[in-house]
PDB file of C-alpha atoms in Angstrom:
ATOM      1  CA  UNK A 808       3.280 -22.191  -4.726  1.00 72.00           C
ATOM      2  CA  UNK A 809       6.441 -21.231  -2.889  1.00 91.00           C
ATOM      3  CA  UNK A 810       6.489 -19.199   0.316  1.00 92.00           C
ATOM      4  CA  UNK A 811       7.592 -16.031  -1.484  1.00 87.00           C
ATOM      5  CA  UNK A 812       4.628 -16.158  -3.881  1.00 90.00           C
ATOM      6  CA  UNK A 813       2.183 -16.809  -1.059  1.00 93.00           C
ATOM      7  CA  UNK A 814       3.505 -13.880   0.978  1.00 92.00           C
ATOM      8  CA  UNK A 815       3.589 -11.647  -2.098  1.00 92.00           C
ATOM      9  CA  UNK A 816      -0.091 -12.406  -2.792  1.00 94.00           C
ATOM     10  CA  UNK A 817      -0.968 -11.697   0.845  1.00 96.00           C
ATOM     11  CA  UNK A 818       0.851  -8.350   0.725  1.00 93.00           C
ATOM     12  CA  UNK A 819      -0.994  -7.423  -2.477  1.00 95.00           C
ATOM     13  CA  UNK A 820      -4.340  -8.335  -0.860  1.00 97.00           C
ATOM     14  CA  UNK A 821      -3.522  -6.194   2.176  1.00 97.00           C
ATOM     15  CA  UNK A 822      -2.475  -3.371  -0.128  1.00 95.00           C
ATOM     16  CA  UNK A 823      -5.815  -3.547  -1.985  1.00 96.00           C
ATOM     17  CA  UNK A 824      -7.695  -3.456   1.323  1.00 96.00           C
ATOM     18  CA  UNK A 825      -5.717  -0.437   2.523  1.00 94.00           C
ATOM     19  CA  UNK A 826      -6.419   1.336  -0.778  1.00 92.00           C
ATOM     20  CA  UNK A 827     -10.132   0.652  -0.294  1.00 92.00           C
ATOM     21  CA  UNK A 828      -9.931   2.119   3.218  1.00 91.00           C
ATOM     22  CA  UNK A 829      -8.433   5.318   1.809  1.00 88.00           C
ATOM     23  CA  UNK A 830     -11.259   5.544  -0.727  1.00 86.00           C
ATOM     24  CA  UNK A 831     -13.816   5.068   2.025  1.00 87.00           C
ATOM     25  CA  UNK A 832     -12.127   7.645   4.259  1.00 85.00           C
ATOM     26  CA  UNK A 833     -12.118  10.221   1.448  1.00 82.00           C
ATOM     27  CA  UNK A 834     -15.882   9.806   1.097  1.00 84.00           C
ATOM     28  CA  UNK A 835     -16.403  11.024   4.680  1.00 83.00           C
ATOM     29  CA  UNK A 836     -17.702  14.610   4.660  1.00 83.00           C
ATOM     30  CA  UNK A 837     -15.013  17.047   5.764  1.00 78.00           C
ATOM     31  CA  UNK A 838     -12.153  14.656   5.039  1.00 72.00           C
ATOM     32  CA  UNK A 839      -9.752  16.404   2.684  1.00 66.00           C
ATOM     33  CA  UNK A 840      -8.541  14.575  -0.424  1.00 63.00           C
ATOM     34  CA  UNK A 841      -4.931  15.460   0.305  1.00 69.00           C
ATOM     35  CA  UNK A 842      -4.946  13.736   3.721  1.00 73.00           C
ATOM     36  CA  UNK A 843      -4.013  10.357   2.248  1.00 79.00           C
ATOM     37  CA  UNK A 844      -2.349  11.388  -1.004  1.00 81.00           C
ATOM     38  CA  UNK A 845       1.151  10.128  -0.259  1.00 84.00           C
ATOM     39  CA  UNK A 846      -0.153   6.892   1.230  1.00 86.00           C
ATOM     40  CA  UNK A 847      -2.305   6.298  -1.835  1.00 88.00           C
ATOM     41  CA  UNK A 848       0.732   6.808  -4.078  1.00 89.00           C
ATOM     42  CA  UNK A 849       2.637   4.213  -2.050  1.00 88.00           C
ATOM     43  CA  UNK A 850      -0.246   1.750  -2.421  1.00 91.00           C
ATOM     44  CA  UNK A 851      -0.385   2.372  -6.171  1.00 92.00           C
ATOM     45  CA  UNK A 852       3.367   1.792  -6.571  1.00 90.00           C
ATOM     46  CA  UNK A 853       3.573  -1.390  -4.511  1.00 89.00           C
ATOM     47  CA  UNK A 854       2.130  -3.830  -7.107  1.00 92.00           C
ATOM     48  CA  UNK A 855       4.598  -2.579  -9.735  1.00 90.00           C
ATOM     49  CA  UNK A 856       7.511  -2.881  -7.333  1.00 87.00           C
ATOM     50  CA  UNK A 857       6.515  -6.403  -6.354  1.00 87.00           C
ATOM     51  CA  UNK A 858       6.132  -7.358 -10.016  1.00 89.00           C
ATOM     52  CA  UNK A 859       9.750  -6.255 -10.468  1.00 86.00           C
ATOM     53  CA  UNK A 860      10.702  -8.148  -7.277  1.00 80.00           C
ATOM     54  CA  UNK A 861      11.828  -4.861  -5.745  1.00 75.00           C
ATOM     55  CA  UNK A 862      10.643  -3.520  -2.408  1.00 74.00           C
ATOM     56  CA  UNK A 863      11.771  -0.065  -1.310  1.00 74.00           C
ATOM     57  CA  UNK A 864      11.836   0.407   2.437  1.00 78.00           C
ATOM     58  CA  UNK A 865      12.563   3.517   4.477  1.00 80.00           C
ATOM     59  CA  UNK A 866      13.494   3.276   8.126  1.00 82.00           C
ATOM     60  CA  UNK A 867      13.036   6.204  10.478  1.00 85.00           C
ATOM     61  CA  UNK A 868      14.539   6.079  13.939  1.00 82.00           C
ATOM     62  CA  UNK A 869      16.815   3.656  15.754  1.00 81.00           C
ATOM     63  CA  UNK A 870      16.912  -0.004  14.896  1.00 67.00           C
TER      64      UNK A 870
END
């Protein structure tokens, strides 16, 4: 496996773990469903973007 494929798999694993954290957080009483909505959408879109070899990045603030 090349370095790109290894890193891609690691990013997808991290993405799955983050998605699971959002699911767990939503199960906490009093935690609104909309709190993580945009983040969940980003997690859902990432596998498709990586399959297309496209990563969209937004930068906020000075670099």
